[in-house]
Structure formats: structure tokens, C-alpha cells
Coordinates of C-alpha atoms and ligand atoms in Angstrom, one line a residue:
Chain A
M1 CA 333.8 -170.3 6.9
L2 CA 336.1 -167.9 6.6
Q3 CA 337.9 -167.4 10.2
V4 CA 340.4 -164.5 10.8
E5 CA 342.6 -164.6 14.2
D6 CA 344.9 -162.6 16.0
L7 CA 345.2 -160.4 12.6
H8 CA 348.0 -157.7 12.8
V9 CA 348.5 -155.2 10.0
H10 CA 351.4 -152.7 9.7
Y11 CA 352.0 -149.9 7.6
G12 CA 355.7 -149.0 7.9
G13 CA 354.9 -147.2 11.3
I14 CA 351.4 -147.5 11.8
H15 CA 349.6 -150.5 13.4
A16 CA 346.5 -150.6 11.3
L17 CA 345.4 -153.9 12.7
Q18 CA 345.9 -155.2 16.1
G19 CA 344.7 -158.3 16.4
V20 CA 341.3 -158.4 14.5
H21 CA 339.3 -161.5 15.2
L22 CA 336.2 -162.6 13.1
E23 CA 334.4 -165.2 11.5
V24 CA 332.2 -165.7 8.6
P25 CA 329.7 -168.6 8.3
D26 CA 328.9 -169.9 4.8
G27 CA 326.0 -168.4 3.6
S28 CA 325.7 -165.8 5.8
I29 CA 326.0 -162.2 5.1
V30 CA 328.6 -160.2 8.0
T31 CA 329.0 -156.8 8.2
L32 CA 332.2 -154.7 9.4
I33 CA 331.5 -151.6 10.6
G34 CA 333.6 -148.4 12.0
A35 CA 334.5 -144.8 11.7
N36 CA 337.0 -143.6 9.0
G37 CA 340.8 -145.2 9.4
A38 CA 339.1 -148.0 11.8
G39 CA 340.9 -150.6 9.5
K40 CA 337.9 -151.8 7.8
S41 CA 339.6 -152.1 4.1
T42 CA 342.7 -153.0 5.6
T43 CA 340.8 -156.1 7.3
L44 CA 339.7 -156.6 3.6
R45 CA 342.8 -156.1 1.8
A46 CA 344.3 -158.6 4.6
V47 CA 342.4 -161.3 3.7
T48 CA 342.5 -161.2 -0.5
G49 CA 346.3 -161.1 -0.2
L50 CA 346.6 -157.2 -1.1
V51 CA 348.9 -156.5 2.4
R52 CA 351.0 -158.9 4.3
P53 CA 349.5 -159.5 8.0
R54 CA 353.0 -159.5 10.5
Q55 CA 351.1 -161.6 12.8
G56 CA 348.0 -163.6 12.7
R57 CA 346.0 -166.6 10.5
I58 CA 343.3 -166.3 7.9
R59 CA 341.6 -169.6 7.1
L60 CA 339.2 -170.6 4.2
Q61 CA 337.1 -174.1 4.9
G62 CA 340.0 -174.5 7.5
R63 CA 342.9 -173.9 4.7
E64 CA 345.5 -171.8 5.8
I65 CA 345.5 -168.7 3.2
T66 CA 347.4 -166.2 5.6
R67 CA 350.4 -165.7 3.3
L68 CA 348.9 -166.8 -0.5
P69 CA 349.2 -164.2 -3.4
A70 CA 345.9 -162.8 -4.2
H71 CA 345.7 -164.5 -7.2
K72 CA 345.8 -167.9 -5.0
I73 CA 343.1 -166.3 -2.8
V74 CA 341.1 -165.4 -5.6
A75 CA 341.6 -168.9 -6.8
A76 CA 340.3 -170.7 -3.8
G77 CA 336.8 -168.6 -4.1
V78 CA 337.1 -165.4 -2.5
A79 CA 336.4 -162.0 -4.7
M80 CA 336.4 -158.4 -3.4
V81 CA 334.3 -155.2 -4.7
P82 CA 337.4 -152.9 -3.6
E83 CA 337.2 -149.5 -2.2
G84 CA 336.8 -147.2 -4.7
R85 CA 335.5 -149.2 -7.0
R86 CA 339.1 -149.9 -9.0
I87 CA 337.1 -150.8 -12.4
F88 CA 339.3 -150.9 -15.4
P89 CA 338.7 -147.3 -17.0
N90 CA 340.6 -148.7 -20.4
L91 CA 338.1 -151.1 -21.0
T92 CA 334.7 -151.7 -22.3
V93 CA 332.3 -153.0 -19.5
R94 CA 332.3 -156.1 -21.1
E95 CA 336.1 -156.8 -21.0
N96 CA 335.7 -155.6 -17.5
L97 CA 333.3 -158.4 -16.7
L98 CA 335.6 -160.9 -18.3
M99 CA 338.3 -159.9 -16.4
G100 CA 336.6 -160.8 -13.6
S101 CA 336.0 -164.2 -15.1
Y102 CA 339.9 -164.4 -15.8
L103 CA 340.2 -167.9 -14.2
R104 CA 337.3 -169.2 -15.5
R105 CA 337.6 -172.2 -18.5
D106 CA 334.4 -172.8 -19.2
A107 CA 333.0 -170.3 -21.8
S108 CA 329.3 -171.5 -21.7
G109 CA 329.1 -170.5 -17.6
V110 CA 330.9 -167.4 -18.7
R111 CA 328.5 -166.6 -21.0
R112 CA 325.5 -167.6 -18.5
D113 CA 326.6 -165.5 -15.5
M114 CA 327.4 -162.3 -17.9
D115 CA 323.7 -162.7 -18.6
W116 CA 322.8 -163.0 -15.1
V117 CA 324.8 -159.9 -14.5
F118 CA 322.6 -157.7 -16.8
R119 CA 319.5 -158.9 -15.4
L120 CA 320.6 -157.6 -12.2
F121 CA 321.8 -154.5 -13.5
P122 CA 320.3 -154.0 -16.8
R123 CA 322.0 -150.4 -17.0
L124 CA 325.2 -152.5 -17.6
K125 CA 324.0 -154.4 -20.8
E126 CA 323.1 -151.1 -22.8
R127 CA 326.6 -149.9 -22.1
Q128 CA 328.7 -153.3 -22.4
N129 CA 330.6 -151.9 -25.2
Q130 CA 331.3 -148.3 -23.6
R131 CA 334.8 -147.7 -22.0
G132 CA 335.0 -148.3 -17.8
G133 CA 335.5 -144.8 -17.4
T134 CA 332.8 -143.5 -19.2
L135 CA 330.4 -144.5 -16.8
S136 CA 328.9 -143.1 -14.2
G137 CA 329.9 -143.1 -10.8
G138 CA 326.5 -145.6 -9.8
E139 CA 327.0 -147.5 -12.9
Q140 CA 331.0 -148.1 -11.9
Q141 CA 329.7 -149.4 -8.6
M142 CA 327.6 -151.8 -10.3
L143 CA 330.5 -153.2 -12.6
A144 CA 332.6 -153.4 -9.8
I145 CA 329.7 -155.5 -8.2
G146 CA 329.1 -157.5 -11.4
R147 CA 332.3 -157.8 -12.0
A148 CA 333.0 -159.6 -8.6
L149 CA 330.2 -162.0 -9.1
M150 CA 332.1 -163.3 -12.6
S151 CA 334.6 -165.5 -11.2
R152 CA 331.4 -167.2 -9.4
P153 CA 332.9 -166.6 -5.9
S154 CA 332.1 -168.1 -2.5
L155 CA 332.7 -165.6 -0.7
L156 CA 332.2 -161.9 -1.8
L157 CA 334.0 -159.2 0.0
L158 CA 332.5 -155.7 -0.6
D159 CA 334.2 -152.6 0.6
E160 CA 331.5 -149.6 0.8
P161 CA 329.4 -150.9 -1.9
S162 CA 326.9 -147.9 -1.4
L163 CA 329.4 -145.2 -1.4
G164 CA 328.5 -142.1 -3.4
L165 CA 325.0 -143.4 -4.9
A166 CA 321.6 -142.2 -4.4
P167 CA 319.3 -143.8 -1.8
L168 CA 317.0 -145.3 -4.2
L169 CA 320.4 -147.0 -6.0
V170 CA 321.4 -147.5 -2.3
R171 CA 318.3 -149.9 -2.1
E172 CA 318.6 -151.4 -5.6
V173 CA 322.4 -152.4 -4.7
F174 CA 321.3 -153.9 -1.0
Q175 CA 318.4 -155.6 -2.5
V176 CA 320.7 -157.4 -5.1
L177 CA 323.1 -158.4 -2.2
K178 CA 320.1 -160.3 -0.5
E179 CA 320.0 -161.7 -3.8
I180 CA 323.2 -162.8 -4.3
N181 CA 323.5 -164.5 -0.6
A182 CA 319.7 -166.1 -1.2
E183 CA 321.9 -167.9 -4.1
G184 CA 324.1 -169.3 -1.2
R185 CA 327.1 -167.3 -1.3
T186 CA 328.6 -165.9 1.6
L187 CA 328.7 -161.8 2.2
L188 CA 331.2 -159.7 4.2
L189 CA 330.4 -156.4 3.9
V190 CA 331.9 -153.2 4.6
E191 CA 330.0 -150.3 5.1
Q192 CA 329.4 -146.2 6.1
N193 CA 325.7 -146.9 5.6
A194 CA 325.6 -148.8 8.8
H195 CA 322.0 -148.6 9.2
A196 CA 321.4 -150.6 5.9
A197 CA 324.2 -153.1 6.5
L198 CA 323.0 -153.7 10.0
G199 CA 319.7 -154.3 8.7
L200 CA 321.2 -157.0 6.2
A201 CA 323.8 -158.5 8.4
H202 CA 323.5 -162.0 10.1
H203 CA 325.9 -160.8 12.5
A204 CA 328.2 -157.6 12.7
Y205 CA 331.2 -156.7 14.0
V206 CA 332.6 -153.1 14.9
L207 CA 335.8 -152.2 14.2
E208 CA 337.7 -149.3 16.4
T209 CA 341.0 -148.5 15.8
G210 CA 342.4 -151.7 14.6
R211 CA 340.0 -153.8 17.0
I212 CA 337.2 -155.5 17.2
V213 CA 335.1 -154.0 20.2
L214 CA 331.7 -155.3 19.6
E215 CA 329.9 -157.8 18.1
G216 CA 326.5 -159.1 17.6
S217 CA 323.6 -160.0 15.2
G218 CA 322.4 -157.3 12.9
R219 CA 319.4 -156.1 15.2
Q220 CA 321.5 -156.4 18.6
L221 CA 323.9 -153.9 17.5
Q222 CA 321.2 -151.5 15.7
Q223 CA 319.6 -151.4 19.7
N224 CA 322.7 -150.9 20.8
A225 CA 323.5 -147.2 22.6
A226 CA 326.9 -147.0 21.7
V227 CA 326.3 -148.0 18.1
R228 CA 323.2 -145.8 18.2
R229 CA 325.3 -142.6 19.1
A230 CA 328.2 -143.3 16.7
Y231 CA 327.3 -145.3 13.4
L232 CA 323.7 -144.7 13.8
G233 CA 323.5 -140.8 14.1
D234 CA 321.4 -141.2 16.6
P235 CA 322.6 -138.2 19.6
G236 CA 319.9 -139.1 21.7
A237 CA 320.7 -142.6 22.8
E238 CA 322.3 -142.4 26.0
A239 CA 326.1 -143.1 26.7
M240 CA 327.1 -146.6 28.0
Chain B
M1 CA 364.7 -134.7 -56.9
S2 CA 363.0 -136.9 -59.4
L3 CA 360.2 -138.9 -58.8
Q4 CA 361.9 -142.2 -59.3
E5 CA 364.4 -140.6 -56.2
F6 CA 361.4 -139.5 -54.3
I7 CA 359.9 -142.7 -54.2
Q8 CA 363.0 -144.4 -52.9
Q9 CA 363.1 -141.9 -50.2
L10 CA 359.3 -142.2 -49.1
L11 CA 359.9 -146.4 -49.1
N12 CA 363.3 -145.7 -47.1
G13 CA 361.9 -143.4 -44.9
L14 CA 359.0 -145.9 -44.3
S15 CA 361.0 -148.9 -43.9
L16 CA 363.3 -147.5 -41.1
G17 CA 360.1 -146.2 -39.9
S18 CA 359.0 -149.1 -39.4
L19 CA 361.8 -150.8 -37.9
Y20 CA 361.8 -147.8 -35.4
A21 CA 357.7 -149.2 -34.5
L22 CA 358.6 -152.6 -34.4
V23 CA 361.6 -151.7 -31.1
A24 CA 359.2 -148.6 -30.0
I25 CA 356.8 -150.8 -28.9
G26 CA 358.8 -152.8 -26.5
Y27 CA 359.8 -149.8 -24.7
T28 CA 355.8 -148.3 -24.6
M29 CA 354.6 -151.5 -23.3
V30 CA 356.8 -152.4 -20.6
Y31 CA 356.2 -148.5 -19.6
G32 CA 352.6 -148.8 -19.8
I33 CA 353.1 -151.0 -17.0
L34 CA 356.1 -151.0 -14.9
R35 CA 356.5 -147.1 -15.8
L36 CA 360.2 -148.2 -16.4
I37 CA 362.3 -147.0 -19.1
N38 CA 363.6 -150.3 -20.0
F39 CA 367.9 -149.0 -21.4
A40 CA 368.3 -152.6 -22.4
H41 CA 365.8 -152.8 -24.9
G42 CA 368.0 -151.3 -28.0
D43 CA 370.4 -154.3 -27.0
I44 CA 367.6 -157.2 -27.3
F45 CA 367.4 -155.7 -30.5
M46 CA 370.8 -156.4 -31.3
V47 CA 370.8 -159.9 -29.5
G48 CA 368.2 -161.1 -31.4
A49 CA 370.2 -159.9 -34.8
Y50 CA 373.1 -162.1 -33.3
I51 CA 370.8 -164.9 -32.4
A52 CA 369.7 -164.9 -36.3
F53 CA 373.5 -164.6 -37.2
Y54 CA 374.6 -167.5 -35.7
L55 CA 371.5 -169.8 -36.6
V56 CA 371.3 -168.4 -40.6
G57 CA 375.4 -167.4 -41.2
V58 CA 377.2 -170.2 -38.8
F59 CA 374.5 -172.9 -38.2
Y60 CA 373.0 -172.7 -41.5
L61 CA 369.7 -172.8 -40.8
P62 CA 366.9 -172.0 -43.1
W63 CA 365.4 -168.5 -42.6
W64 CA 361.8 -170.3 -42.5
L65 CA 363.4 -171.7 -39.4
S66 CA 365.4 -168.8 -38.1
L67 CA 362.6 -166.5 -38.0
P68 CA 360.9 -167.5 -35.5
L69 CA 363.3 -169.4 -33.8
T70 CA 365.4 -166.2 -33.1
L71 CA 361.9 -164.7 -31.9
L72 CA 361.8 -166.8 -29.8
L73 CA 364.7 -166.9 -27.9
T74 CA 364.9 -163.6 -27.7
A75 CA 362.0 -163.5 -26.3
G76 CA 363.3 -165.9 -23.8
V77 CA 366.3 -163.0 -23.1
G78 CA 363.4 -160.6 -22.6
V79 CA 361.8 -162.6 -19.9
L80 CA 365.4 -163.6 -18.2
I81 CA 366.1 -160.5 -18.0
D82 CA 362.5 -159.3 -16.2
R83 CA 362.9 -162.0 -14.2
V84 CA 366.7 -161.8 -12.5
A85 CA 367.0 -158.1 -13.2
Y86 CA 363.7 -156.3 -12.8
R87 CA 361.2 -158.6 -10.9
P88 CA 363.4 -158.2 -7.8
L89 CA 362.7 -154.7 -7.5
R90 CA 359.5 -154.3 -7.9
N91 CA 358.1 -153.0 -4.3
E92 CA 361.5 -150.9 -4.8
P93 CA 361.7 -147.0 -5.6
R94 CA 361.6 -147.2 -9.7
I95 CA 365.4 -145.2 -9.7
S96 CA 366.4 -148.0 -8.7
L97 CA 365.4 -150.2 -11.5
L98 CA 365.8 -147.4 -13.7
I99 CA 369.8 -147.7 -12.8
T100 CA 369.0 -151.5 -13.0
A101 CA 367.9 -151.1 -17.0
V102 CA 371.2 -149.3 -17.5
G103 CA 373.3 -151.4 -15.8
V104 CA 371.5 -154.1 -17.9
S105 CA 372.1 -152.0 -20.9
F106 CA 376.0 -152.6 -20.2
L107 CA 376.0 -155.4 -19.6
L108 CA 374.5 -157.1 -22.5
E109 CA 376.9 -154.7 -24.9
N110 CA 379.6 -155.6 -23.2
L111 CA 379.4 -159.4 -23.1
G112 CA 378.4 -159.1 -26.8
L113 CA 381.8 -157.4 -27.2
V114 CA 383.4 -160.1 -25.1
T115 CA 381.9 -163.1 -26.7
V116 CA 381.4 -162.2 -30.3
G117 CA 383.8 -159.1 -30.3
A118 CA 383.7 -155.8 -31.2
R119 CA 384.3 -156.1 -35.3
Q120 CA 382.0 -156.0 -37.9
K121 CA 380.1 -159.5 -38.8
G122 CA 378.2 -159.5 -42.3
F123 CA 375.0 -160.5 -41.7
P124 CA 373.1 -163.6 -44.3
V125 CA 370.9 -161.0 -46.2
P126 CA 368.1 -163.5 -48.0
G127 CA 367.9 -162.8 -51.9
M128 CA 364.3 -161.7 -51.7
M129 CA 365.7 -158.8 -49.9
A130 CA 368.5 -157.4 -51.9
S131 CA 366.5 -158.1 -55.8
P132 CA 365.2 -154.8 -57.0
V133 CA 361.0 -154.2 -57.2
R134 CA 359.1 -152.3 -59.3
I135 CA 356.7 -149.9 -58.1
L136 CA 355.0 -147.2 -59.5
G137 CA 357.4 -146.9 -62.5
A138 CA 360.3 -146.7 -60.3
Q139 CA 363.1 -149.6 -59.4
V140 CA 363.3 -149.7 -55.8
G141 CA 365.4 -152.3 -53.6
G142 CA 363.8 -154.9 -52.3
V143 CA 364.2 -154.5 -48.9
S144 CA 362.5 -151.0 -49.3
I145 CA 359.8 -153.0 -50.2
W146 CA 359.5 -155.9 -47.8
V147 CA 360.9 -154.7 -44.9
P148 CA 357.7 -152.1 -44.1
L149 CA 355.2 -154.9 -45.1
I150 CA 356.4 -157.6 -42.7
S151 CA 356.4 -155.2 -40.0
L152 CA 353.3 -154.1 -40.6
A153 CA 352.3 -158.0 -40.3
F154 CA 354.0 -158.0 -37.1
L155 CA 352.5 -154.3 -35.9
L156 CA 349.1 -156.1 -37.1
L157 CA 349.4 -159.4 -35.1
L158 CA 350.7 -157.4 -32.5
L159 CA 347.2 -155.3 -32.3
W160 CA 345.4 -158.5 -32.7
V161 CA 347.0 -159.9 -29.7
I162 CA 346.5 -156.4 -27.5
Y163 CA 342.6 -156.1 -28.5
R164 CA 341.6 -159.3 -29.2
T165 CA 343.0 -161.8 -27.1
K166 CA 343.0 -162.7 -23.2
A167 CA 346.5 -162.3 -22.6
G168 CA 346.1 -158.8 -24.3
M169 CA 343.3 -157.7 -22.2
A170 CA 345.0 -158.2 -19.2
M171 CA 348.0 -156.5 -20.1
R172 CA 345.4 -153.7 -20.7
A173 CA 344.2 -154.1 -17.7
V174 CA 347.8 -154.7 -15.9
S175 CA 348.8 -151.2 -17.2
R176 CA 345.9 -149.1 -15.7
D177 CA 345.5 -151.1 -12.1
I178 CA 348.1 -153.8 -10.9
E179 CA 346.1 -154.1 -7.8
A180 CA 342.8 -154.4 -9.4
T181 CA 344.3 -156.9 -12.0
R182 CA 345.6 -159.4 -8.9
L183 CA 341.9 -159.2 -7.3
M184 CA 340.6 -160.6 -10.8
G185 CA 343.0 -164.0 -10.0
A186 CA 345.6 -162.5 -12.7
D187 CA 348.8 -163.2 -12.1
V188 CA 350.5 -160.4 -12.7
D189 CA 354.5 -161.3 -13.1
R190 CA 353.0 -163.9 -15.5
I191 CA 351.6 -160.9 -17.5
I192 CA 354.9 -159.0 -17.0
A193 CA 356.6 -161.5 -18.4
F194 CA 354.3 -162.0 -21.4
T195 CA 354.9 -158.3 -22.5
F196 CA 358.9 -158.6 -22.1
A197 CA 358.2 -161.6 -24.5
I198 CA 356.4 -159.9 -27.0
G199 CA 358.3 -156.9 -26.5
S200 CA 361.9 -158.5 -27.2
A201 CA 360.6 -161.2 -29.8
L202 CA 359.2 -157.7 -32.0
A203 CA 362.9 -156.3 -30.9
A204 CA 364.7 -159.2 -32.5
A205 CA 362.4 -159.0 -35.7
G206 CA 363.4 -155.6 -35.7
G207 CA 366.8 -156.4 -35.3
I208 CA 366.8 -159.2 -38.3
L209 CA 365.3 -156.7 -40.9
W210 CA 367.2 -154.0 -39.9
S211 CA 370.3 -156.3 -40.8
F212 CA 368.6 -156.8 -43.7
K213 CA 368.6 -152.9 -44.7
Y214 CA 372.5 -152.6 -43.4
P215 CA 374.0 -155.7 -42.9
Q216 CA 377.0 -154.9 -40.6
I217 CA 376.5 -156.1 -37.5
N218 CA 378.0 -155.3 -34.0
P219 CA 377.5 -155.6 -30.3
L220 CA 377.0 -151.8 -30.2
M221 CA 374.0 -151.5 -33.3
G222 CA 371.2 -151.2 -30.4
I223 CA 372.2 -148.1 -28.9
Y224 CA 371.4 -145.4 -31.6
P225 CA 367.9 -147.4 -33.0
G226 CA 367.4 -147.7 -29.1
W227 CA 367.2 -144.3 -28.8
K228 CA 365.4 -143.4 -31.9
A229 CA 363.1 -146.0 -31.4
F230 CA 361.9 -144.4 -27.6
T231 CA 362.0 -141.1 -29.5
A232 CA 359.3 -142.8 -31.5
A233 CA 357.5 -144.1 -28.4
V234 CA 357.6 -140.9 -26.5
V235 CA 356.1 -138.8 -29.6
G236 CA 353.6 -141.3 -30.3
G237 CA 352.4 -141.3 -26.5
I238 CA 354.9 -143.4 -24.1
G239 CA 352.1 -146.9 -23.1
N240 CA 350.2 -146.1 -26.1
P241 CA 351.1 -149.5 -28.6
T242 CA 349.4 -147.6 -31.5
G243 CA 351.2 -144.3 -30.6
A244 CA 354.9 -146.1 -30.8
M245 CA 353.9 -147.2 -34.6
I246 CA 353.0 -143.9 -35.9
G247 CA 355.6 -142.5 -33.9
G248 CA 358.1 -144.9 -35.2
V249 CA 357.1 -144.3 -38.8
L250 CA 356.6 -140.3 -38.6
I251 CA 360.7 -140.4 -37.2
G252 CA 361.6 -142.8 -39.8
L253 CA 360.2 -140.3 -42.6
V254 CA 361.7 -137.0 -40.7
E255 CA 365.1 -138.6 -40.4
V256 CA 365.1 -139.7 -44.0
L257 CA 363.4 -136.9 -45.7
T258 CA 365.2 -134.5 -43.9
V259 CA 368.3 -135.5 -45.0
A260 CA 367.1 -136.0 -49.0
F261 CA 365.9 -132.6 -49.5
F262 CA 369.3 -131.1 -47.4
P263 CA 371.7 -133.3 -48.1
T264 CA 374.3 -131.0 -46.3
L265 CA 372.2 -131.5 -42.9
S266 CA 373.2 -135.1 -43.0
G267 CA 375.6 -135.2 -40.6
Y268 CA 373.1 -133.5 -38.3
R269 CA 370.5 -136.3 -38.6
D270 CA 370.9 -138.0 -35.5
A271 CA 370.9 -134.6 -33.3
F272 CA 367.5 -134.0 -35.1
V273 CA 365.5 -137.1 -34.1
F274 CA 367.1 -136.0 -30.4
S275 CA 366.0 -132.7 -30.6
I276 CA 362.6 -134.1 -31.5
L277 CA 362.9 -136.2 -28.3
I278 CA 363.8 -132.9 -25.9
L279 CA 361.1 -130.7 -27.8
F280 CA 358.3 -133.8 -26.7
L281 CA 359.6 -134.2 -23.6
L282 CA 359.6 -130.2 -22.6
L283 CA 356.3 -129.4 -24.5
R284 CA 354.1 -132.2 -24.7
P285 CA 355.0 -135.6 -22.9
T286 CA 352.2 -137.5 -23.3
G287 CA 353.1 -137.6 -27.0
L288 CA 350.4 -137.2 -29.7
L289 CA 348.3 -140.0 -28.8
G290 CA 349.0 -139.8 -24.9
E291 CA 345.6 -139.4 -23.1
P292 CA 346.5 -136.5 -20.3
L293 CA 347.5 -138.0 -17.0
K294 CA 344.3 -137.7 -15.4
E295 CA 341.6 -140.3 -14.2
K296 CA 337.6 -140.5 -13.4
V297 CA 337.3 -141.5 -10.0
Ligands
ATP1 N1 348.9 -147.5 2.4 C1 348.6 -147.0 3.7 N2 349.9 -146.2 4.0 C2 350.2 -146.1 5.3 N3 348.8 -146.0 6.0 C3 348.1 -147.2 5.6 C4 347.7 -147.4 4.1 N4 346.3 -147.6 4.4 C5 345.9 -147.3 5.1 N5 346.7 -146.8 6.2 C6 346.1 -146.2 7.7 O1 345.4 -147.5 8.3 C7 344.6 -147.2 9.2 C8 343.6 -148.2 8.4 O2 343.0 -147.5 7.6 P1 341.8 -148.8 6.6 O3 341.7 -148.1 4.9 O4 341.6 -149.7 6.6 O5 340.3 -147.7 7.6 P2 338.8 -148.2 7.2 O6 338.4 -148.3 7.9 O7 338.5 -148.6 5.9 O8 338.6 -146.5 6.4 P3 337.4 -145.9 6.0 O9 336.2 -146.2 6.4 O10 338.3 -144.0 5.6 O11 337.3 -146.3 4.4 C9 344.4 -145.8 8.9 O12 344.9 -144.9 9.9 C10 345.1 -145.7 7.7 O13 345.3 -143.9 7.6
MG2 MG1 338.3 -148.1 3.9

């Protein structure tokens, strides 16, 4: 279980997170939706130790990880598919995946997981010796997901994994996320594609200018008028 | 020029060039990761030469032991410099880092002047380096054969580390995206320390081989070779290890052969090399092998 309490993050003078609370129970899929600039990426980056919160606590399985360096947080079982994919363009597809397994010592397990990733994304297998930078945007997104899986994370954070993908591929990616979750992994998903995210998530939070303003089950939020108007592109929904 | 002379000059250029290559690696790898021109790197080369001088010339340790020991100790010096001088500035503007590097360079040079003195010291050259060798019907100094061969061995070892080991893979990853490398669970500070270790060890190898070739050493001996190796790194494409090797050999050959063909210009050999540096910085800052600074997003 991931618990975030009263999280505040500042960038210089910008107060990006203003007391975020959220919980991600083990084995669940939780989604975080919100407008551009709401602070979704900042929340994920704080959890992985890439930005330092000024205030608040982040706990993983009860253990405080708030000010640990990123590599220790990864070692504790967290992986992230970052915003903008951030694959290594100068490394081959295979090396990108191996970077994902950087902390692991079990060579045979790594090989097995690489086969598993190749089964999830057969295109990556065909391109395993190609440089990451030569992949198409969609393939890079698959690689970013596969790379995050290579650490066998118990908690996987995904920052807009469907961004820029063709509708067919979006469905494929969401299918994969479901499979990953069925394997017992916990997912915290940030999405622009609120419709798909709410359909998948057990629980959802709505973030607005650095604060959680609404939460509920995926279905509840799908039916919420304000959410429909703001995030599901349904102008017919009446105002709250 | 007779064939014999030409071969000798060619080998001279090659051995000088391979020394530049060894030193250029350190510049290029540190630049690739930290975007820092480590001005102290030429002085690390000097430190390496002095460590070997003391181990062999003063403590009479055999070369087979002194060589690895020198590389190890010099690697330690490089790591220490990163730890105390550069690491605390990781999140500061890059100009602070650059100024600090200049400061470290002066510090090493002056520390050298104070501790070992400004006077030249005679470097203990092993017999193998001094005895002449016959090659292609020409008689040449052993040093002009052994220096490029030993350098080549080190450079191949380096390529193996960079392209075939996990640490090398992490170094390549860090050079493109520090934050993403952190997300993989890698301790970036350790990877950077490893980079300094390798660069410094190769500079030490360069310092030793240089001193076989020019066996008078002094605490300022690293300045000119350092700048030329830096030129080599820029010519090859700074950040690119293979480029640094090619750049090193090119600079060495150009320097030696221009003087060989135009002896009247020998006073200008340094000016000539530095004009190349300026030309590249102005006209092709990415060097011969450097990729243009664009990335697919
Ligand atoms: N490195 C930074 N420096 C300064 N301000 C930043 C930085 N990163 C984010 N911000 C600001 O913090 C706020 C939250 O940004 P964040 O990236 O978390 O939003 P987001 O919800 O992920 O948006 P998007 O949907 O566009 O990705 C924004 O106002 C943004 O401008
Ligand atoms: Mg974002």
C-alpha cells in the first residue's frame, strides 16, 4: 500500500502540490486525473524521489520513503513509466530493458521477464537490437512500459502511457495494464484519457491545481457530472 | 626524407597521438555525463607520472606492480576530486563547476610545485622502451612501437567496458538522461565516480607512457598534453569515446608530420594544434563523430 499524506511540492515560487492525500491499496489500479498543470506528474515524481517535497509523508508498506534517493525507492519495489517516455535513445531496445533490471542479480529471472515483455509487446522483440531512438513513438511507449516492468515492481507508476498512441494501440496498452495488474502488481495511473482510465481503475482521484478535489470508484466518477463535463468531454452534463 | 625517416616520423605521430587519445578519453567521458570540461584532467596525467616515478624510481617496485598500482592510485585521486570538488556542485550552475575545475587544476599544479619541487626529474625508463626495434626494414626507437601498442590495448579494454559491461551501459545511459537512469535504480553518483576512475586511470597510463617518451617530468608537464588531448576530444566529437581516440591519433599525426615536412615551422607546432581547436569550436563544435544536438522525442 502506498500512502501519500499532505504532500507539498514547490518549484521555486510555484506551489505545485498543496497538500495531496491519496492511497493506493495493494493489488489495485488507482488513477489520478486532472487538467494540464494540475500536478499529476509532480505527484508521481515526488513518490519516486525525483523531486523533494517540502512537507508531507509518503509511505510504502508502512515504511516512510519521503526523502529517500530515487535509487533506494526503486530498490523498495517502485517503478515508473515517466512522462515523455524517456527511453535511452543511444541504447538498444534490449539494453533499455536491461537497464530496467539494473538492480537485479538473478540473471535467469531477468531473462524470463524479458521473454515475458517480448510476449506482451512482440514488436519490441523484432527490434531488440535496434537503438531506442529509432523506434516509433508508440514503440517507444511500449519500451518504456516494458523497461519499467523489468525491475519486477510491486508498485508501477504510469504517467500518461497512452499519450500520442493510435486508438487501437491505446486499447492494447490498457489491455496490458490489466494483465499486469492481474499478476498482482499495483498500478497508479495518470491519464489524459480519463474515459479509459476510469473504466479500468478501482479507485480514482481528481487533482486540481495541486489539490485532490474529488475521489471515488472509477464508475462513480464516470457518472459524476463535473467530471463528465471537465474530463470526459460531455458538455451536456449539468453543472454541479 | 628517406623512407626510414618517414616511418620513424609516422610512428612518432602515432605514439604521440595514442597518448593524446588516452588523455582525451577522460575529457570526453566526463563531458558526456556532466557537461563539464574537467580542466584538471591534464594535471591528473601529471599526478599519474609522479606516482609511477615514486613507486619505481624511489621505492624500487617492479613495473609489473607499479603500473597497475599507479592506475589504481590515480583513479582514486580522480574519484576524490569529484567527491570533494565537483559533487557538492551538481545542482549549481555549470559555470561554478567550470571555475572549480580551473581551481583544481591550479591546486594540483601548485601542490606539485610545493611538494616535489619545480626541478625536472629523470623518469625511470624500462630497457624495453629504450632498445631499438626493426620494423619494415627501418630501425626505430622501442618507445615508438610500444607506446601505441600499449595504448591500443588500453583503448580496446575501454571500449569493451563501455559497450560490453553493465557499468558501461549505465555510463552510456547517464550520458543521455540522468533522471531516467535514476529511475532504473542506478546510483548516479557511483556511475559518475566510476567514470572519473576510468578517465583518471587512462590519464595515468598516458602519463607513464609519455614519460617513457620524454623522460623528464615536472609538475607542469600536464598542461600542454592536456590541452592537446582536449583538442583531440573536440575534434573527435566531445562526449564520444571512439571520436576521442580518432581525434587523438589525428592530432598526433598532424603535429608530428607538419614539423617533419616543414621543419621551419617547428616553432609553431602548438599554435597549429590550437588553431585546429579554435576552427572546430567555431565551424564544427560537434566534431567529426559528434551527433547534432537533436533528439527524437
Ligand atoms: N521543473 C519545474 N519548474 C517549475 N515549475 C514546474 C516544474 N515542473 C512542473 N512545474 C509546474 O508545476 C505545476 C504542476 O506540473 P505537473 O507537471 O505536475 O502537471 P501535470 O498535471 O502533470 O500536467 P500535464 O497534464 O500537462 O502533464 C505546473 O504549474 C507546472 O508549470
Ligand atoms: Mg504531466
